Each structure stands twice: as C-alpha cells, then as structure tokens.
PDB file of C-alpha atoms in Angstrom:
ATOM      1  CA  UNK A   1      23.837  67.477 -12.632  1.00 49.00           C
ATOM      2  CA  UNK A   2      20.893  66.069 -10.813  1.00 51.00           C
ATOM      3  CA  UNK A   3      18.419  68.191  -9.004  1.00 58.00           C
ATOM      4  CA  UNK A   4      18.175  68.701  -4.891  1.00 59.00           C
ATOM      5  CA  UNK A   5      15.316  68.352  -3.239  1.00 62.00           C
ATOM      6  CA  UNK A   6      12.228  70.686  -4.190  1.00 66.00           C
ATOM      7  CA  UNK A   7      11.612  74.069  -1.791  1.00 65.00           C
ATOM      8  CA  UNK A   8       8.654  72.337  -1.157  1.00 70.00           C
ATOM      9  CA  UNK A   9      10.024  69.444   0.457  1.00 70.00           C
ATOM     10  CA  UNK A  10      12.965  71.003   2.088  1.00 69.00           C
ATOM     11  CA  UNK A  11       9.996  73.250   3.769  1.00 70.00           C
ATOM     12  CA  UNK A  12       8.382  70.259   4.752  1.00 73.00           C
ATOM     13  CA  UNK A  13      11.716  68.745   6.249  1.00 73.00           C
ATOM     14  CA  UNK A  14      12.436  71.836   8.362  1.00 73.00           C
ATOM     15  CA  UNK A  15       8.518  72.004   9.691  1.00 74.00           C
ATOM     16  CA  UNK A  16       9.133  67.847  10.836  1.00 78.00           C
ATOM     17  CA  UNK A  17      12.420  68.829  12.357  1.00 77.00           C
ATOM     18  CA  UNK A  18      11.053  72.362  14.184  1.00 78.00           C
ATOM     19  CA  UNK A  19       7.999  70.209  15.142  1.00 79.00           C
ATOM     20  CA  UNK A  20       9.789  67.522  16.879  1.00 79.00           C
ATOM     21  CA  UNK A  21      12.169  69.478  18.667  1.00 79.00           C
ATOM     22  CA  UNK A  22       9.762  71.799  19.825  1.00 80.00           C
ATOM     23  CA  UNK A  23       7.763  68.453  21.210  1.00 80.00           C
ATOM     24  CA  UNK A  24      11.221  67.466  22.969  1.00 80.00           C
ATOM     25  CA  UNK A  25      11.277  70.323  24.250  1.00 79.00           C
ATOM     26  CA  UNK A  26       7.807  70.229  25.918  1.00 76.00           C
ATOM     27  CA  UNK A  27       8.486  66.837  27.357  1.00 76.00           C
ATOM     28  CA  UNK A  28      11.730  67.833  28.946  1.00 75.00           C
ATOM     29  CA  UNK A  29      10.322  70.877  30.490  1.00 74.00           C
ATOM     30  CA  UNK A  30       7.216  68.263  31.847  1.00 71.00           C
ATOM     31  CA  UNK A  31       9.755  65.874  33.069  1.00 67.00           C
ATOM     32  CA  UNK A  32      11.652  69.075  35.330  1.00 64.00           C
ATOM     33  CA  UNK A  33       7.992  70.191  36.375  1.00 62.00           C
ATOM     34  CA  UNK A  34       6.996  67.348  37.961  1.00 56.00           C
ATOM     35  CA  UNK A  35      10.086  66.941  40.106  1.00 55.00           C
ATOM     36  CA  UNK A  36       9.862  69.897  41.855  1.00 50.00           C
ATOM     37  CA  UNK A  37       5.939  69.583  42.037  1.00 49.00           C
ATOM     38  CA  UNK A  38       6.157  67.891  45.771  1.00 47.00           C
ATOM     39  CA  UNK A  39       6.367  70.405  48.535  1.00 46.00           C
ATOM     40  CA  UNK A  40       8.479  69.898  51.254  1.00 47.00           C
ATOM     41  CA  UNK A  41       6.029  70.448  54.186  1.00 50.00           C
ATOM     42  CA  UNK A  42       6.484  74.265  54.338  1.00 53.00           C
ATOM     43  CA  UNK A  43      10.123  75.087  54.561  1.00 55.00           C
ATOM     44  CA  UNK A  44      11.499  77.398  52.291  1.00 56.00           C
ATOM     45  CA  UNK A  45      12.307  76.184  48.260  1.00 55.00           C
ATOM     46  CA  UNK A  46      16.107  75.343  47.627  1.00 58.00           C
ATOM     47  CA  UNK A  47      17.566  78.115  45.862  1.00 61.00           C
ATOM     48  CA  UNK A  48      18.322  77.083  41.949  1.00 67.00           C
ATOM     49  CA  UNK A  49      21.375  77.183  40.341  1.00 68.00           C
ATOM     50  CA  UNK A  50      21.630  79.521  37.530  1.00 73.00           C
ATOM     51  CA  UNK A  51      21.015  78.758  34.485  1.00 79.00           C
ATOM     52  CA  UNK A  52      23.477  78.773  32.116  1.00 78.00           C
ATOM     53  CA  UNK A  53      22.977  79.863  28.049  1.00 79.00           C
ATOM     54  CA  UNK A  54      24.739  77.760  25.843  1.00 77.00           C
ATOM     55  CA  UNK A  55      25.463  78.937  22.230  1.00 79.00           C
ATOM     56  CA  UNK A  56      23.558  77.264  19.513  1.00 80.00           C
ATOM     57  CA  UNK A  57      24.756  74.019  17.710  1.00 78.00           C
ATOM     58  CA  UNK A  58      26.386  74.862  14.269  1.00 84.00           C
ATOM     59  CA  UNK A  59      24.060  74.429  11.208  1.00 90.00           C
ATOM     60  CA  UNK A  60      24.727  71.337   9.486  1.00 92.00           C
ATOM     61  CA  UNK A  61      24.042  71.424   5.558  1.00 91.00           C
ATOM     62  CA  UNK A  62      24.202  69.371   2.728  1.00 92.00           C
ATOM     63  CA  UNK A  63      25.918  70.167  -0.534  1.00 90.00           C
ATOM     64  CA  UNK A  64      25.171  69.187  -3.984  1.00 87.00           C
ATOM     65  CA  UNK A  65      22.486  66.957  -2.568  1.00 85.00           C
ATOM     66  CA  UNK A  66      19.892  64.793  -5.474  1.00 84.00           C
ATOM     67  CA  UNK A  67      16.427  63.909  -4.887  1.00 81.00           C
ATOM     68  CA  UNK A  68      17.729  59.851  -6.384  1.00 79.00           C
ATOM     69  CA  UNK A  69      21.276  59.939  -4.744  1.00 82.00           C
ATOM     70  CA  UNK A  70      21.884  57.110  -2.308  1.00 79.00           C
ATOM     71  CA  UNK A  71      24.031  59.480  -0.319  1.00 83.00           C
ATOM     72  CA  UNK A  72      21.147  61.799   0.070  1.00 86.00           C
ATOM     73  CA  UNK A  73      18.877  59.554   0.897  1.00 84.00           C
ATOM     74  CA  UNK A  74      20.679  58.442   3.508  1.00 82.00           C
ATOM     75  CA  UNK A  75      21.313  61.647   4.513  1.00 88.00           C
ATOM     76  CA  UNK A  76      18.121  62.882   4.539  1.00 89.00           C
ATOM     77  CA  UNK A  77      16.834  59.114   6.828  1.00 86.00           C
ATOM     78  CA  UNK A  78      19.136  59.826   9.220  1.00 88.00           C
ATOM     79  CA  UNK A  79      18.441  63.585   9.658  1.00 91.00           C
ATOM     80  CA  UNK A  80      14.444  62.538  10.175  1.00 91.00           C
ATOM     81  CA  UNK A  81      15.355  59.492  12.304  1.00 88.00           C
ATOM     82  CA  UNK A  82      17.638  61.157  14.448  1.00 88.00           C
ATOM     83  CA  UNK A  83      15.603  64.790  14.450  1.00 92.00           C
ATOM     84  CA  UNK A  84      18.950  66.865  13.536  1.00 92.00           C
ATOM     85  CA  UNK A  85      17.826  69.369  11.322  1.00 93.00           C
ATOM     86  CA  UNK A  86      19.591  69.410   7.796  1.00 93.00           C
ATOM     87  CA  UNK A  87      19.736  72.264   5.791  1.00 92.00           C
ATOM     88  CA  UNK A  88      20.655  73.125   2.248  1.00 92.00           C
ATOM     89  CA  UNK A  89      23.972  74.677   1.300  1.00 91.00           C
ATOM     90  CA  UNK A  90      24.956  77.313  -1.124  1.00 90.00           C
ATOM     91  CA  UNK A  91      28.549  77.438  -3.196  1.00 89.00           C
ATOM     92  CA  UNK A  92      28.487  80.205  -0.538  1.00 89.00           C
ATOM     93  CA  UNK A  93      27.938  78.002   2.554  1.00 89.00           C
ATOM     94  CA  UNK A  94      31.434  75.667   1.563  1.00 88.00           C
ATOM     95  CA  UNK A  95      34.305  76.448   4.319  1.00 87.00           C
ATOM     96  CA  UNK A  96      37.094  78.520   3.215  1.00 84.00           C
ATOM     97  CA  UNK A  97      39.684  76.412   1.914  1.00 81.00           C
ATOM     98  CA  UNK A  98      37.656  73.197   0.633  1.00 83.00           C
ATOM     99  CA  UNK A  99      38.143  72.488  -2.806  1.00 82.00           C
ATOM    100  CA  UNK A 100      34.786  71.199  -4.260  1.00 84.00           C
ATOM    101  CA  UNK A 101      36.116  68.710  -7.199  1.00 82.00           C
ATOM    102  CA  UNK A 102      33.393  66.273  -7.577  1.00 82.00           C
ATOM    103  CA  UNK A 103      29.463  66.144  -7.542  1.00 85.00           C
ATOM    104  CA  UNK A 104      28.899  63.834  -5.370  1.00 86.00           C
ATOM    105  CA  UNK A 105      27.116  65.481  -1.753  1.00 89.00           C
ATOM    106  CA  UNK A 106      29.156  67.529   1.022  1.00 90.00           C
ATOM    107  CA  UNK A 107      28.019  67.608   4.848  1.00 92.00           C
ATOM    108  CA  UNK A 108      29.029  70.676   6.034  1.00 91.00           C
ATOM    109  CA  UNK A 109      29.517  71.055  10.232  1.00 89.00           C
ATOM    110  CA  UNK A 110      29.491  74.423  11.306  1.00 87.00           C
ATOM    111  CA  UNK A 111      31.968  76.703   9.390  1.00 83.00           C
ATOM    112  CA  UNK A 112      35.044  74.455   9.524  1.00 78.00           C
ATOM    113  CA  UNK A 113      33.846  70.328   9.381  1.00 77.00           C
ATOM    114  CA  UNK A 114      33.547  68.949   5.783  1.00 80.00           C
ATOM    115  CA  UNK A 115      32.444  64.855   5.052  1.00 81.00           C
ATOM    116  CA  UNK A 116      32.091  64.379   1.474  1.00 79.00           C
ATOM    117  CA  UNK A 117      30.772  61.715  -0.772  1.00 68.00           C
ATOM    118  CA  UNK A 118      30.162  58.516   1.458  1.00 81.00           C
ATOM    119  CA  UNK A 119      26.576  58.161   2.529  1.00 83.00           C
ATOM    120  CA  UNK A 120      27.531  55.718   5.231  1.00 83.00           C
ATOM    121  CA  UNK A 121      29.474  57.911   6.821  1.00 85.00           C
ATOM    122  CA  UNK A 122      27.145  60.892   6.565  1.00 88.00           C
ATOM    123  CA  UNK A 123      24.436  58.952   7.920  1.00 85.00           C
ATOM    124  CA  UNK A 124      26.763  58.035  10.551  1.00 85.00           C
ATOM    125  CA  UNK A 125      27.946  61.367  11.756  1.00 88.00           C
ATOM    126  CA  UNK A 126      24.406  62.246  11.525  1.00 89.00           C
ATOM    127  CA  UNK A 127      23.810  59.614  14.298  1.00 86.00           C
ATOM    128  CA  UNK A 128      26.178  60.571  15.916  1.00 86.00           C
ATOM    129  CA  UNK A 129      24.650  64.289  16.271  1.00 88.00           C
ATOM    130  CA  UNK A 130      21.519  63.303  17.320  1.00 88.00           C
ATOM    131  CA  UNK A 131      23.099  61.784  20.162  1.00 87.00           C
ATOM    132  CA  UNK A 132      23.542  58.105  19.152  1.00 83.00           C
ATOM    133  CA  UNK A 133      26.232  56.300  20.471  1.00 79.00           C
ATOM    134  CA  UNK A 134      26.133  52.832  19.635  1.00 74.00           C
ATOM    135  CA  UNK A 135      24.101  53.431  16.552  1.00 62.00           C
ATOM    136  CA  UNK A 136      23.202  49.874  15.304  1.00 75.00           C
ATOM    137  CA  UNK A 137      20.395  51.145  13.699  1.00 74.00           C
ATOM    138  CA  UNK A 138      22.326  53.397  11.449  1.00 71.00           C
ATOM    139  CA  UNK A 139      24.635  50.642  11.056  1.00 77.00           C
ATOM    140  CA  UNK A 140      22.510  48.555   9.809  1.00 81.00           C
ATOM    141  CA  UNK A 141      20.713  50.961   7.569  1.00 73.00           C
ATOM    142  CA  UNK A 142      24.210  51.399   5.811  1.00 73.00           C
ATOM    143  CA  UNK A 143      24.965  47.264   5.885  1.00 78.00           C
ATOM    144  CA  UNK A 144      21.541  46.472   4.156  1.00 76.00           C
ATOM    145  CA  UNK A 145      21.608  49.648   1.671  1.00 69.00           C
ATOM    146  CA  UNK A 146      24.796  48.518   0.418  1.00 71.00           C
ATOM    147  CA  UNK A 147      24.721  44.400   0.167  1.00 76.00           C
ATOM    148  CA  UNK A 148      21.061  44.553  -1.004  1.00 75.00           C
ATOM    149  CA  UNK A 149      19.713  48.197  -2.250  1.00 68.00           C
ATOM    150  CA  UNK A 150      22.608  49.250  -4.355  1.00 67.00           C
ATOM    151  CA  UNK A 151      23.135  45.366  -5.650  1.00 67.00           C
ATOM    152  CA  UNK A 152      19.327  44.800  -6.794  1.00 61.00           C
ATOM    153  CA  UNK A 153      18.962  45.580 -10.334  1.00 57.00           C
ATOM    154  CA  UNK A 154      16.642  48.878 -10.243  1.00 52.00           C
ATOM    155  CA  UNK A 155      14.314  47.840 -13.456  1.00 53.00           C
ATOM    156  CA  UNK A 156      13.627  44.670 -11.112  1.00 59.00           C
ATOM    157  CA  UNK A 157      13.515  46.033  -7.555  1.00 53.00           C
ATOM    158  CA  UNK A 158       9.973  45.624  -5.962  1.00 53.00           C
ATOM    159  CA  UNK A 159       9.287  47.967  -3.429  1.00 48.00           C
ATOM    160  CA  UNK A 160       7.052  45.205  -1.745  1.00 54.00           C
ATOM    161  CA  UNK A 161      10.113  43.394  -1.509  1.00 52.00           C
ATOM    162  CA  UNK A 162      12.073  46.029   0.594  1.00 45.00           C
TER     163      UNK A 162
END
C-alpha cells in the first residue's frame, strides 16, 4: 500500500493550520476592539452579554491517505485553502461500525461521519467546513483535476503547463 504523508510534513501541516487560525483569531478580536473603542461622552458602558463557551468542532481525519493519491491531494488543498485542520487517523480512529474494505482514503467527521474514496467530494465537504458556501473554487479545482490532471498522460505532463 502506498505511504501517507511523512511526520515531518504532517508537523508542518498542523503548524500552517495552528498558525492561521491563531492569526484569525487576532484579527477578529481587533475587529471587536475597535468597535467599542469610541466612548460615549461619559455615561456609563452597556453591560455585555455573557459569553457563551461553545464545545470544540470534532477532529476531522484522514484515513489511509498517500503522499501521490489524487484523493489526498485534494484533500490535503482544500484543508490548506480553507484552514480546517486535517489530521491523520489510526485503524483506531475509524467509527464503530464502518467496515474498511478498500484502500482508497476515509474522511472521518467527528466520531460518527465517514466519506470515503471520492476526492471531489472530500474536497468538497472540506469547503464546506471551512465555511464555504458557494464554493466555486473547490468546484473548479475538482472540474479541472478530473478533465485535465487525471487525463494527461503522467510521463508527458509538464508542470509548466499546469
């Protein structure tokens, strides 16, 4: 079976992902300071609501994932282009119940949510997670990936070209 990606670059994938979110995070918590930055002449500051905790988002992981599968690399696009953080699954990681026949690549959702094998719809979903609604981009990605990059013979391919 083909390889995953190396520790190495799965280390460098989660340092991207913890990088940019931590820079989203900065920019939202700019955006909320300057809003309440004007004072109001010297009357007393509106109370704020409270804040409410939200539970974290389920881990989303990839199964079976290889360094030169289209799927993955798909995968993998979308997860930098759309800053949800992909992480690497285990036999272990699998949901209870899912019957793992093939060797083609799972996305896992949480403990329950299994999408296995396409890398359109993957990078799709993926989209979708990182808040994407209409997501002609990813659309698009798919389209050209599968009329041109999976049609062109490899030996002849010119990266160039792309």
């Amino acid at each position: 079976p083909p390889k995953g990606p190396s520790k190495n670059e799965l280390k460098k994938l989660a340092k991207q992902a913890e990088k940019a979110a931590k820079k989203q995070a900065h920019k939202e918590n700019t955006a909320q300071g300057a809003g309440g930055a004007a004072k109001s002449g010297g009357a007393k500051p509106a109370a704020s609501a409270p804040t409410v905790s939200l539970p974290p988002p389920p881990k989303v992981l990839l199964f079976q994932g290889a360094q030169d599968d289209p799927a993955t690399l798909k995968a993998v696009w979308a997860s930098l282009q759309y800053q949800v953080d992909v992480g690497v699954a285990k036999s272990k990681d699998v949901p209870a119940g899912c019957k793992v026949t093939s060797q083609k690549p799972i996305l896992i959702y949480g403990n329950d949510y299994v999408l296995g094998g396409g890398g359109n719809a993957m990078c799709k979903a993926i989209a979708l997670m990182g808040g994407e609604t209409l997501s002609f981009e990813a659309d698009e990605w798919c389209e050209w990936e599968r009329t041109t990059l999976r049609m062109a013979d490899a030996k002849n391919l010119k990266l160039e070209a792309l």
